Short mmCIF file of C-alpha atoms and ligand atoms in Angstrom, two decimals:
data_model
loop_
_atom_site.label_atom_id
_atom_site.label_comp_id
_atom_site.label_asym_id
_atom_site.label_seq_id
_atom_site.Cartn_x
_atom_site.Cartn_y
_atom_site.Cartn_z
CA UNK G 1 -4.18 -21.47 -37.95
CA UNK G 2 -4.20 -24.58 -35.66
CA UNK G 3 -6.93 -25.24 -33.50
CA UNK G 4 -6.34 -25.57 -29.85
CA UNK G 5 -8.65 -27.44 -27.31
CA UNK G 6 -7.06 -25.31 -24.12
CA UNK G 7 -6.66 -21.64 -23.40
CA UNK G 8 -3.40 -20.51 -23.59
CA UNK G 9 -0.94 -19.39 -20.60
CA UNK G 10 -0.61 -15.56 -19.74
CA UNK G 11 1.71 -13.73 -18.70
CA UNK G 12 1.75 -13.93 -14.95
CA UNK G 13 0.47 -16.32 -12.38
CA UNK G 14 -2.81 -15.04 -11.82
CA UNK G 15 -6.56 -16.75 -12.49
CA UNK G 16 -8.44 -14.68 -15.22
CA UNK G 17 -12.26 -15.93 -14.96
CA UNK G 18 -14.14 -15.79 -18.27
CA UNK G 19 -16.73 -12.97 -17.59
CA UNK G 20 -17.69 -12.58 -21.43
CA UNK G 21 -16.75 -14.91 -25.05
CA UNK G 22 -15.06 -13.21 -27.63
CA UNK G 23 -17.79 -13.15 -30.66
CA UNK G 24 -16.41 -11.09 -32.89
CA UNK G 25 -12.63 -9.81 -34.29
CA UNK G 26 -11.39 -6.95 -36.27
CA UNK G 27 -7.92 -6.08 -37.37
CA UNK G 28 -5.64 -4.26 -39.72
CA UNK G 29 -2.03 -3.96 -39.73
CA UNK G 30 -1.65 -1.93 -36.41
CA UNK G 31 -3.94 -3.69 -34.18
CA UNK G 32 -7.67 -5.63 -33.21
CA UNK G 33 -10.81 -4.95 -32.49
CA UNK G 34 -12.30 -7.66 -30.35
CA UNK G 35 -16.48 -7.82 -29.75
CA UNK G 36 -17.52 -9.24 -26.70
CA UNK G 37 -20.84 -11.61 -25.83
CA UNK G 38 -22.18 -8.61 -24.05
CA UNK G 39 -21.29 -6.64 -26.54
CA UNK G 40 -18.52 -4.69 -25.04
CA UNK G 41 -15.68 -3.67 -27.49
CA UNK G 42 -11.81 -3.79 -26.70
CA UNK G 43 -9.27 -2.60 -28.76
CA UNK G 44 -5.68 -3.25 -28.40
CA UNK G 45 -2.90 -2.27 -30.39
CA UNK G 46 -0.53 -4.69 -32.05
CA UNK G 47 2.61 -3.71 -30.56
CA UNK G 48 0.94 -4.08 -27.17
CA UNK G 49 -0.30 -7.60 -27.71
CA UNK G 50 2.92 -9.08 -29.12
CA UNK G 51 4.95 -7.70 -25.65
CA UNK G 52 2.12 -9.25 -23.56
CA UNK G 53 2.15 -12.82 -25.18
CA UNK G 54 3.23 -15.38 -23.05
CA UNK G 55 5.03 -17.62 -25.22
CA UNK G 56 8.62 -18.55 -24.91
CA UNK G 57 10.20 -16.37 -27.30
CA UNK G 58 8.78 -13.42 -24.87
CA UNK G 59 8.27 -14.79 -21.54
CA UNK G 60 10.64 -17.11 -19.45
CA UNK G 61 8.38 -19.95 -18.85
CA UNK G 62 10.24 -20.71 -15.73
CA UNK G 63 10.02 -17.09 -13.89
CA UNK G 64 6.98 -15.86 -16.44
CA UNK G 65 9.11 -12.15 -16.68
CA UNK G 66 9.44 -11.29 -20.58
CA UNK G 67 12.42 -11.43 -22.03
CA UNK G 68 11.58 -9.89 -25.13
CA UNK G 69 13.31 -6.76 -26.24
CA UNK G 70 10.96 -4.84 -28.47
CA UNK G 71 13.40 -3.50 -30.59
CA UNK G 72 15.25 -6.31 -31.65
CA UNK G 73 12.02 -7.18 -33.08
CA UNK G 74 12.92 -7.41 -37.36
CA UNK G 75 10.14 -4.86 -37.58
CA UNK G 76 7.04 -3.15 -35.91
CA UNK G 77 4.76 -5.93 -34.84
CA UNK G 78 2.01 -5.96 -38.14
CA UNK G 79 -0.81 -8.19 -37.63
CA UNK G 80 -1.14 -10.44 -40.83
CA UNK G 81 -4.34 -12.39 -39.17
CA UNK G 82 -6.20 -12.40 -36.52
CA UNK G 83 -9.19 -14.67 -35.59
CA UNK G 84 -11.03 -16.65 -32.83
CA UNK G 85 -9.72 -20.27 -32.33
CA UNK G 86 -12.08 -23.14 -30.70
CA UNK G 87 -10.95 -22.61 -27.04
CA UNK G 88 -12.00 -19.35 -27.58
CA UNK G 89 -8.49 -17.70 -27.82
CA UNK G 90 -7.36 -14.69 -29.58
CA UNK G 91 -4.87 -16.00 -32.24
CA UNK G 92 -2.96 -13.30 -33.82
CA UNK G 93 -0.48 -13.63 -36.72
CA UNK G 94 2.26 -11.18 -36.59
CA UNK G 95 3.93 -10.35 -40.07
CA UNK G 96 7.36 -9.55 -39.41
CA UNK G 97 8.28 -12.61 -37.59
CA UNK G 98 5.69 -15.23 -39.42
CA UNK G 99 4.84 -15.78 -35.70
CA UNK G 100 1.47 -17.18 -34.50
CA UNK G 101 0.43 -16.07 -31.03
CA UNK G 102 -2.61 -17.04 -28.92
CA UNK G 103 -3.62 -14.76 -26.15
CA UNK G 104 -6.11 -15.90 -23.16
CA UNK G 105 -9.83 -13.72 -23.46
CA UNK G 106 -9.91 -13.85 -19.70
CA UNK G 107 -6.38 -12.14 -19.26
CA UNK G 108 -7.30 -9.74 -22.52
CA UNK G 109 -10.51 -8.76 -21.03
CA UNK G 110 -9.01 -7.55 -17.39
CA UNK G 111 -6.62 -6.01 -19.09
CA UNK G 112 -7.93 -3.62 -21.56
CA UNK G 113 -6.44 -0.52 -21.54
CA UNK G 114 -9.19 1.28 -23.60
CA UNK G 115 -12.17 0.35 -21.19
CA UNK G 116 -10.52 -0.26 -18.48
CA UNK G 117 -11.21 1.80 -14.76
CA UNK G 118 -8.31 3.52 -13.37
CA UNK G 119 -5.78 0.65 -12.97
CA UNK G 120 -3.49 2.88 -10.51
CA UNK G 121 -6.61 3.33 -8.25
CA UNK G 122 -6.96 2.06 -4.80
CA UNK G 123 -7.19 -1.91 -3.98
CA UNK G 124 -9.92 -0.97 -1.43
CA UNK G 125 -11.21 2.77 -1.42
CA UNK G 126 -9.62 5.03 1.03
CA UNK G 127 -12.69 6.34 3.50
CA UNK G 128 -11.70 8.91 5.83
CA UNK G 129 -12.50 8.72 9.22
CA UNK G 130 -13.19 10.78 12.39
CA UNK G 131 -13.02 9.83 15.79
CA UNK G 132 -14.77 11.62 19.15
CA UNK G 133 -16.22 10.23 21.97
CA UNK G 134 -16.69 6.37 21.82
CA UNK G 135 -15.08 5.87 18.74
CA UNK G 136 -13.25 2.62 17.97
CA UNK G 137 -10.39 0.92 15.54
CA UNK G 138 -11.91 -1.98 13.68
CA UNK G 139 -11.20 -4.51 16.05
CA UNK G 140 -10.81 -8.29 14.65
CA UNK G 141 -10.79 -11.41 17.21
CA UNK G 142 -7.20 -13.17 15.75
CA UNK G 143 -6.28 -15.60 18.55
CA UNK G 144 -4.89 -18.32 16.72
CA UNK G 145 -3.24 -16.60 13.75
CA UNK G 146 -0.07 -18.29 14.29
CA UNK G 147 -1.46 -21.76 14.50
CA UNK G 148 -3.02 -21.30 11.22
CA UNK G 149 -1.30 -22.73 8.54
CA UNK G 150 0.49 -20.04 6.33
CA UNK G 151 -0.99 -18.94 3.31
CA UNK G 152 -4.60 -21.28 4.43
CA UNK G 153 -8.27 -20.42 4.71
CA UNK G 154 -7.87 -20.22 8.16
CA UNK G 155 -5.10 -17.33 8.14
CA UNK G 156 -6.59 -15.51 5.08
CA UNK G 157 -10.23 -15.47 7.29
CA UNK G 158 -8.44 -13.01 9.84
CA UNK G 159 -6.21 -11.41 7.48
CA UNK G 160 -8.63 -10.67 4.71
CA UNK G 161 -10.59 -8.18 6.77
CA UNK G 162 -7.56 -6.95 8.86
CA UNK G 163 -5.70 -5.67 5.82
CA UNK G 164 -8.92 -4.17 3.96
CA UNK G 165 -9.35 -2.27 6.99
CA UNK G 166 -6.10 -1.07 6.74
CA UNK G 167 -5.88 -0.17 3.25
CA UNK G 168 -9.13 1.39 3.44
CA UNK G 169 -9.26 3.24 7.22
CA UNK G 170 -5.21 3.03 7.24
CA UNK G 171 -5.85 0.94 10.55
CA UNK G 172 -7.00 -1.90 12.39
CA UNK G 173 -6.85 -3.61 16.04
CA UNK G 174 -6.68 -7.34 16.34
CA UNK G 175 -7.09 -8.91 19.94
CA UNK G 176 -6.11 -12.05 21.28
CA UNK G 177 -2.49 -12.74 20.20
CA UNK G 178 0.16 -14.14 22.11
CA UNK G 179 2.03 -11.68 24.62
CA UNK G 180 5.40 -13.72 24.19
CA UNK G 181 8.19 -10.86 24.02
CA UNK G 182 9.28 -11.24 20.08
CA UNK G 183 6.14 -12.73 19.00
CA UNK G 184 5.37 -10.15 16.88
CA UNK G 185 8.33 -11.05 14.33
CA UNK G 186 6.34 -14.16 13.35
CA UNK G 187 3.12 -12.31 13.78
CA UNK G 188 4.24 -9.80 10.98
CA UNK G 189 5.65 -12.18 8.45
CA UNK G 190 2.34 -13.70 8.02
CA UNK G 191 1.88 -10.34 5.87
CA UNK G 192 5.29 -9.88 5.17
CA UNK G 193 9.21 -8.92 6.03
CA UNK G 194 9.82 -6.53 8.43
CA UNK G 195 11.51 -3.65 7.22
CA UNK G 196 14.24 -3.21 10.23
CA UNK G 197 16.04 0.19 11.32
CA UNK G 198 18.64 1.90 13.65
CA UNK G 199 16.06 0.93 16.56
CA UNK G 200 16.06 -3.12 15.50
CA UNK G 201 14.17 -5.27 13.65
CA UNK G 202 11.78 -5.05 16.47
CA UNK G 203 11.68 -2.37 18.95
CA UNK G 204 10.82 -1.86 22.44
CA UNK G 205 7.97 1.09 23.28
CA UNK G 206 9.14 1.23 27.08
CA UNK G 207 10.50 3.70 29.54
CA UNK G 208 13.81 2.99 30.02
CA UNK G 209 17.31 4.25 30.86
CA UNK G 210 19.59 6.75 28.86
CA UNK G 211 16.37 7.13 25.78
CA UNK G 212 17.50 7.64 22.29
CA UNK G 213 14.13 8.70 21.93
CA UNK G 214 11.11 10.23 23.24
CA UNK G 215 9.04 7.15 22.67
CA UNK G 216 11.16 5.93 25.43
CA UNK G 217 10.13 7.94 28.08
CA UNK G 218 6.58 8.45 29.76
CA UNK G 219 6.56 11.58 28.53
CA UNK G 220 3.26 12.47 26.26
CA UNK G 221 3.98 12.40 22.89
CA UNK G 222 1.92 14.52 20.47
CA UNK G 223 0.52 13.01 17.03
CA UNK G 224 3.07 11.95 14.63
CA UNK G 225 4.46 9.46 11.71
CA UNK G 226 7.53 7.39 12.71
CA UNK G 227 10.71 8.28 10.93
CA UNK G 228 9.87 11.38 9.04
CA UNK G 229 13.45 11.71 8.94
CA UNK G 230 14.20 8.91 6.10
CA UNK G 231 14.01 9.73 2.32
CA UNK G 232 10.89 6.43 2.45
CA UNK G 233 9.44 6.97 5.50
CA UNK G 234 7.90 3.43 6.75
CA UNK G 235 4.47 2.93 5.66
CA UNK G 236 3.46 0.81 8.21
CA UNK G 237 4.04 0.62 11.50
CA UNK G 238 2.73 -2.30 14.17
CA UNK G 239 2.00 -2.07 18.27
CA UNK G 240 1.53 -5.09 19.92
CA UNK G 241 1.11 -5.04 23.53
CA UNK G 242 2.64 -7.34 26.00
CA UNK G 243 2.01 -5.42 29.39
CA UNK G 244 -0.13 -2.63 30.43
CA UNK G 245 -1.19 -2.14 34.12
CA UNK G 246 -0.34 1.86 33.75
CA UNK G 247 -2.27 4.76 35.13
CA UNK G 248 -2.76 6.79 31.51
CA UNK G 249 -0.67 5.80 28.26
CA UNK G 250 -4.14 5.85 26.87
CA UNK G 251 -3.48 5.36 22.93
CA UNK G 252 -4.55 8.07 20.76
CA UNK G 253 -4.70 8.13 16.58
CA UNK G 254 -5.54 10.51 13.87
CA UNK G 255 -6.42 10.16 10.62
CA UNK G 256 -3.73 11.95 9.01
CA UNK G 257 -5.90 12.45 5.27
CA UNK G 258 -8.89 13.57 7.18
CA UNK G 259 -7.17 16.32 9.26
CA UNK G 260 -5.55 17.13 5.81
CA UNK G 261 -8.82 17.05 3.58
CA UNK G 262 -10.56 19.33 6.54
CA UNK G 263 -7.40 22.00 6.05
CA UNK G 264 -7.65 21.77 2.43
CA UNK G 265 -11.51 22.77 2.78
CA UNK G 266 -11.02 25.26 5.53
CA UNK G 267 -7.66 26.75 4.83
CA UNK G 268 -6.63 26.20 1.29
CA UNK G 269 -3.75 28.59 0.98
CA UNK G 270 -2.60 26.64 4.48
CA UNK G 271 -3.04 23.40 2.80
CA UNK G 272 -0.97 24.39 -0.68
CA UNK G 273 1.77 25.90 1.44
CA UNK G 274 2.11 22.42 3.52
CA UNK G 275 2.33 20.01 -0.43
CA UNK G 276 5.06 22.91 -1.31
CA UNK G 277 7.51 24.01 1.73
CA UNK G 278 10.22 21.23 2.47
CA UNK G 279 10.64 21.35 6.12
CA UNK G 280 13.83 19.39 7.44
CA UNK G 281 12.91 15.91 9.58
CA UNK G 282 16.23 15.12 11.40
CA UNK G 283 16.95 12.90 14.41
CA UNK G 284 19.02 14.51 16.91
CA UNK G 285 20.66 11.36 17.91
CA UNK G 286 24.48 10.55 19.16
CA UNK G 287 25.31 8.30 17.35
CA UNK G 288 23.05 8.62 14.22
CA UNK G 289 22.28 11.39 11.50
CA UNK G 290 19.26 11.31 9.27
CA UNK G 291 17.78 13.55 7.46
CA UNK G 292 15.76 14.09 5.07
CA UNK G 293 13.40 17.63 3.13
CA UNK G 294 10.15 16.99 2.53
CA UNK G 295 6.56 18.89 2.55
CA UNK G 296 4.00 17.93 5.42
CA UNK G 297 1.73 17.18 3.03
CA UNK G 298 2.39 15.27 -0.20
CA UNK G 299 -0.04 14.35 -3.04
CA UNK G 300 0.16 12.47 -5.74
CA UNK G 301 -0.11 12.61 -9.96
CA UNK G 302 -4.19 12.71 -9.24
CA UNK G 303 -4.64 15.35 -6.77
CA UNK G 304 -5.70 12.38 -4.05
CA UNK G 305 -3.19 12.25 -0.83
CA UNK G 306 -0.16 10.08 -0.77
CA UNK G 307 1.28 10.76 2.63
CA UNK G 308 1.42 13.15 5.88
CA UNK G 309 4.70 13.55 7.15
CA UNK G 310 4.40 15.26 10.63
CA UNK G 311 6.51 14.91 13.86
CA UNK G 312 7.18 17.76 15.57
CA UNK G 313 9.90 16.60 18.14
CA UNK G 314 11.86 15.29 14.81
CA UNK G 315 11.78 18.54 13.01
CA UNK G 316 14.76 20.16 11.92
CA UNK G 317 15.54 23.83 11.33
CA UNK G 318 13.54 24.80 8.38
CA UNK G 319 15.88 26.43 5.44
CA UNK G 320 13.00 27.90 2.91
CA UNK G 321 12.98 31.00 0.77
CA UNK G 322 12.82 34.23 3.20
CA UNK G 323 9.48 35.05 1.98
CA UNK G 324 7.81 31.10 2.50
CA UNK G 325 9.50 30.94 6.07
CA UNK G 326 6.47 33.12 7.80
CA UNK G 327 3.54 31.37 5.73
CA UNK G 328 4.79 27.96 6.72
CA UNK G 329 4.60 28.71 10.20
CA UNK G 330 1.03 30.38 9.79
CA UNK G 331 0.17 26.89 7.80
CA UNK G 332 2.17 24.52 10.47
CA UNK G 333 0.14 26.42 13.30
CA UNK G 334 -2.97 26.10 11.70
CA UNK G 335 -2.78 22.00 11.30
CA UNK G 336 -1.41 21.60 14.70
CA UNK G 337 -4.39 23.53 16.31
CA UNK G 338 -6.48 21.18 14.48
CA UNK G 339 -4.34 18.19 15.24
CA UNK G 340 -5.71 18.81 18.99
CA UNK G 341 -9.75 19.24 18.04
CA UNK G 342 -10.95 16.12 19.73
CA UNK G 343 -13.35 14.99 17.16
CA UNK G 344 -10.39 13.72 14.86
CA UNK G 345 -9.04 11.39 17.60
CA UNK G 346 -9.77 7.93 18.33
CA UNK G 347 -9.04 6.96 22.19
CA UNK G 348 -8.07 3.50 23.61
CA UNK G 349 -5.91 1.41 26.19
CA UNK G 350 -3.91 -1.36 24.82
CA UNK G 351 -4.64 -4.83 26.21
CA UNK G 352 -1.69 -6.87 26.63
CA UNK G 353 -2.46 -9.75 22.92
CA UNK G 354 -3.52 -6.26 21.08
CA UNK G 355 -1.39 -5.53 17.77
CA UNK G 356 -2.52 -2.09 16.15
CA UNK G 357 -1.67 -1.61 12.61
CA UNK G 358 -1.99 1.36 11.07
CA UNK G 359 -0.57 3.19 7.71
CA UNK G 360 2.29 5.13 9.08
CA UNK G 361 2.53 7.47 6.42
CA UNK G 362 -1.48 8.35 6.57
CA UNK G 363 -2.57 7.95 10.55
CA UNK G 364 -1.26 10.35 13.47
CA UNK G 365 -0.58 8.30 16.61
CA UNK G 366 -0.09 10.24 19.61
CA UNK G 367 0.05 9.10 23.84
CA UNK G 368 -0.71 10.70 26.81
CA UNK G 369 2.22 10.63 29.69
CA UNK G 370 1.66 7.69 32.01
CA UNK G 371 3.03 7.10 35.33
CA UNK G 372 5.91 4.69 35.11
CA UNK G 373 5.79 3.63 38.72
CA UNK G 374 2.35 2.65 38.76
CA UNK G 375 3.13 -0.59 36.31
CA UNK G 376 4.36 -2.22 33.43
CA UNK G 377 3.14 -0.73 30.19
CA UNK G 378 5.45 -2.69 27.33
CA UNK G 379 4.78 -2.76 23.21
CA UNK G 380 6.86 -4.11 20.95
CA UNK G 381 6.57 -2.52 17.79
CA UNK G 382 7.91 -2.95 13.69
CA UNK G 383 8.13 -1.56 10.35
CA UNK G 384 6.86 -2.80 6.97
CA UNK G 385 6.38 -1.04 3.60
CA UNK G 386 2.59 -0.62 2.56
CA UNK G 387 3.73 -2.94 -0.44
CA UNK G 388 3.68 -5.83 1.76
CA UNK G 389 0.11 -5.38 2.80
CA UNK G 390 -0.64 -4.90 -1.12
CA UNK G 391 0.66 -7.49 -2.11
CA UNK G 392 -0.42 -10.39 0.63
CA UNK G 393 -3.67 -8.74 0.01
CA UNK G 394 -3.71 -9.15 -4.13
CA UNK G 395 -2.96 -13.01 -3.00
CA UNK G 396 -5.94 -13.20 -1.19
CA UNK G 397 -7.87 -11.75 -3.96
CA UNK G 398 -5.93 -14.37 -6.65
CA UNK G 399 -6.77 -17.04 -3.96
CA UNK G 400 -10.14 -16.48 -3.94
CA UNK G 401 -10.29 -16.17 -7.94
CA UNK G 402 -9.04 -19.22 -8.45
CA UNK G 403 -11.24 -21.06 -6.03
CA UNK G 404 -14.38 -19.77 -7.52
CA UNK G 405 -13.27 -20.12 -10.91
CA UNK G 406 -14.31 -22.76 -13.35
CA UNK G 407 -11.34 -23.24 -15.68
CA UNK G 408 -12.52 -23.98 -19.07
FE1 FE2 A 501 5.78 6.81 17.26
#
């Protein structure tokens, strides 16, 4: 094989540091065994290496998404050869095609399936939280986010924390923004688009005339997710305050995976009722109609929580075998008696320049009534998918790789 005095591409756009040299390599037909310099082993299977080359006959160089169809392959991917070459590359012949492909040990080593930790879990672990008396968010000083310079040092400083905080607590306060009405569009794109709905792009958290909902009212409004009535409900939402000289509209949130962890410990039979009975989430609106079945509490392949979907004002009539309808209004009861213990609620006021963001599909928020004649209390508020937040937050992470890394 040819020797090569550079590591090859892979398959993405991502910074793959060198954390160990491949010393040794195995193979037969079907695939290779690679030794590592501290003497980890890795084995990957032939048909998996020649779909994750990065050459041109299976990536697009431009885009970097394969374009290789496995099966048009002229046979299952045999390895002829496979050896080490001086850049310290895998380099694998593949029989079938008399095709020589080099694969980059950094990439290989991240991405062994055999070794590997669980690559579905977390990007920053989830730590449930209680609240109680003098309790806070995580609370960030960002005055001056929008004069940083997109996608800089300076922005990724105040975002960095604010999103682990929010991927690991499912919420975080920063202070100091601007109060301009609509700043919070350009606020939010500095993690990413705004997912808009039937109440804007950006909507108003006011009292005000003719409501379409009870948000828009003083009335108190007990702890819920926002639009538990869509098939995706949003899974995050954003409060940033421009105004608030109110007697009361004190803020209150819940961590939605705590309050379900403590029924799963104290009422199991509660807890397996609320991940099986679809209630109905429908808006009663005039002029819209959604709806959507789904169970309070859903969890996902693992066992571990994947969302809380509660709002009582926005619940339907349930329609549920005649034998599950009395059980799911024992369980319901039970969680909303422990939706009001105290010591899962964290308490604040908004300052005008606050912006809360919190996972809307994990965290309970919740306000007490406030007297709309003794002030101006005004939030404007958006949507954005918990994607977003992963994925400006994997940047950081790729950003930070690829300053610290050496490239060899
Ligand atoms: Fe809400």
């Amino acid at each position: 094989m040819n020797s090569f005095s550079s590591l090859p591409l892979t398959p993405d756009y991502d910074s793959w540091p060198i954390e160990a040299d491949i010393v040794s390599v195995d193979h037969d037909a079907r695939g290779v065994t690679l030794g590592w310099s501290d003497g980890r082993k890795s084995r990957y299977h032939g048909i998996w290496l020649r779909e994750n080359a990065a050459d041109e006959s299976t990536v697009n160089p431009a885009t970097r998404e394969r374009i290789l169809d496995l099966s048009r392959l002229p046979g299952w991917p045999e390895i002829a050869a496979a050896e080490i070459d001086d850049a310290g590359a895998l380099c694998v012949a593949f029989a079938a095609e008399d095709r020589h492909l080099r694969f980059h040990p950094g990439w290989l080593r991240a991405h062994d399936y055999d070794n590997a930790g669980d690559p579905e879990a977390p990007l920053v672990p989830v730590r449930l939280w209680h609240g109680g008396p003098g309790a806070d968010p995580d609370s960030l000083e960002a005055s001056g986010l929008l004069d940083t310079e997109p996608a800089g040092d300076a922005e990724e400083a105040i975002l960095a924390p604010a999103l682990e905080s929010v991927l690991g607590k499912g919420l975080v306060r920063l202070h100091g923004l601007p109060t301009e009405p609509g700043s919070l569009e350009a606020i939010a794109r500095r993690i990413g688009p705004v997912r808009p709905t039937n109440f804007g792009l950006l909507f108003d958290v006011k009292a005000k005339p003719d409501p379409d909902s009870n948000a828009y009212t003083s009335i108190a409004l007990p702890p819920h997710t926002d639009l538990p009535t869509r098939e995706y409900h949003p899974g995050l939402q954003m409060l940033h305050c421009l105004e608030n000289s109110v007697a009361g509209g004190e803020a209150v949130m819940l961590d939605g995976f705590a309050v379900a962890e403590a029924l799963r410990q104290r009422a199991p039979a509660a807890f397996a009722t609320l991940t099986r009975v679809h209630w109905c989430y429908a808006n009663t609106a005039r002029i819209t109609d959604y709806v959507w079945y789904s169970p309070m509490i859903r969890l996902d392949a693992r066992g571990e929580l994947l969302e809380v979907r509660i709002a009582d004002f926005l619940r339907g009539p349930l329609q549920a075998p005649f034998e599950e309808v009395e059980p799911a209004y024992e369980a319901l009861m039970t969680l909303q008696a422990m939706l009001r213990e105290p010591h899962f609620a964290i308490r604040f006021t908004y300052a005008p320049g606050d912006l809360v963001i919190f996972d809307n599909r994990r965290l309970l928020h919740a306000r007490d009534a406030f007297e709309g004649s003794s002030g101006h209390r005004w939030l404007q508020g958006c949507y954005m998918e918990r994607d977003e937040i992963r994925s400006r937050y994997r940047m950081i992470q790729r950003a930070r790789r690829q300053r610290s890394h050496c490239h060899r």
